[in-house]
Amino acid sequence: MTGRIQCIYCQEDKAVSAYEKVEHVIPQSFGKFRDNFTLKQLVCDSCNQFFGNSLELALARDTLEGQSRSDFGVKKPEDFKSPGPQSRIRIKIVEGEFKEAYAFLNYSEVDQKITLQPIPQVGFRQRDLGELKYFLLDQIPDKKQLEESGFILQGPKSIRAIGLGVEEVSKRLAEKGISFQCEDEVVSANESQSLLAETQATIDKTIFRATAKIAFNYLAYWEGGDFVRQSSFDQIRNFVRYSVQAPYPLVKVSQRPILADEGTRRRVGHLVTIAWATDRVSIVAQVSLLNLFNYSICLSRNYESERRRVVRGHFFNTHNGEILELGTN
Ligand SMILES: [Zn+2]
């Protein structure tokens, strides 16, 4: 038995040699901090690697927080990596020539900054409104459905393709029974960075698990391995590690500020707090990356073991790399 350690996530007993990597409470992709909070010999290397390759990668590249890192100086614009057209973040242009078209953010070598770039899509003109409505390539309805919904499929400029060539458009539309003629348009839409756009981000289970991991890591950092290995934390650990959903919501997201003195203007940095819930038997955490959204995480519901204070919070200043303890009230 000696020299073996139970991982706080997969709960397997492993030799000390399986714990060589250091798990960071705040993923390193969100900044480096002085006297950083890290877990040693608590998270096994295979869990650490799994988190890095899946949860943390999605959190860094495919969330509004992750994509905001270059705005707040956490990352250089040229290091911006877009998840591409399949992104959880969908941007819709709301004015001008490309009104209603979909775009995504990516780093432009030419402009040396992050710009809006078009997702390959096809627009059809609506008979009544005269406007184009765009469909991503895998969402184009067939001819019959389009006609029934009042789209014009013939005549000049009734169809516009963005981000793909004539041959490709013709082929795609032929599959749907629609013929694409030369008087229809194929445009490349590249000068779009100054356009007004509307952003929609999908915050899915993967993102919830990534934020829940930050909260559970933080608890483990302060309360230690024995405390977080208790079965009272099995729901949250299995959710983070194996995507097992509890019979109640484990993570909720809101835009409520965590700090009592903040409204719409907020300090730039990350926040993590832990407290007893108002029911006095559940332990809840709040996590906010770059102080944008507030993820509320239920770490334990109806906690029944040894009572501890557990209440604390920290502010991770991404500007100067300092970690500040928060006062509680
Ligand atoms: Zn593990």
PDB file of C-alpha atoms in Angstrom, residues 85-86 90 102 119-124 134-141 160-165 168-169 172-173 175-176:
ATOM      1  CA  PRO A  85     -16.529  27.435 -38.556  1.00  0.00           C
ATOM      2  CA  GLN A  86     -17.728  24.692 -36.162  1.00  0.00           C
ATOM      3  CA  ARG A  90     -21.492  32.187 -33.722  1.00  0.00           C
ATOM      4  CA  TYR A 102     -22.482  34.349 -40.234  1.00  0.00           C
ATOM      5  CA  ILE A 119     -18.157  30.961 -42.554  1.00  0.00           C
ATOM      6  CA  PRO A 120     -18.957  29.232 -45.882  1.00  0.00           C
ATOM      7  CA  GLN A 121     -22.688  29.794 -46.401  1.00  0.00           C
ATOM      8  CA  VAL A 122     -25.378  30.408 -48.977  1.00  0.00           C
ATOM      9  CA  GLY A 123     -27.998  33.164 -48.830  1.00  0.00           C
ATOM     10  CA  PHE A 124     -31.436  33.032 -50.478  1.00  0.00           C
ATOM     11  CA  TYR A 134     -28.188  32.681 -44.879  1.00  0.00           C
ATOM     12  CA  PHE A 135     -27.757  28.983 -44.294  1.00  0.00           C
ATOM     13  CA  LEU A 136     -24.563  27.197 -43.306  1.00  0.00           C
ATOM     14  CA  LEU A 137     -23.626  24.469 -45.770  1.00  0.00           C
ATOM     15  CA  ASP A 138     -24.920  21.583 -43.691  1.00  0.00           C
ATOM     16  CA  GLN A 139     -28.192  23.396 -43.000  1.00  0.00           C
ATOM     17  CA  ILE A 140     -29.386  24.284 -46.495  1.00  0.00           C
ATOM     18  CA  PRO A 141     -32.974  23.085 -46.926  1.00  0.00           C
ATOM     19  CA  ARG A 160     -25.468  34.581 -52.816  1.00  0.00           C
ATOM     20  CA  ALA A 161     -22.621  32.348 -51.732  1.00  0.00           C
ATOM     21  CA  ILE A 162     -20.017  33.532 -49.239  1.00  0.00           C
ATOM     22  CA  GLY A 163     -16.689  31.895 -48.516  1.00  0.00           C
ATOM     23  CA  LEU A 164     -16.786  29.231 -51.240  1.00  0.00           C
ATOM     24  CA  GLY A 165     -16.206  29.073 -55.022  1.00  0.00           C
ATOM     25  CA  GLU A 168     -18.503  24.208 -54.932  1.00  0.00           C
ATOM     26  CA  VAL A 169     -21.730  26.231 -54.641  1.00  0.00           C
ATOM     27  CA  ARG A 172     -23.853  21.809 -53.168  1.00  0.00           C
ATOM     28  CA  LEU A 173     -27.041  23.374 -54.511  1.00  0.00           C
ATOM     29  CA  GLU A 175     -27.645  18.185 -54.458  1.00  0.00           C
ATOM     30  CA  LYS A 176     -30.678  20.081 -53.149  1.00  0.00           C
TER      31      LYS A 176
END
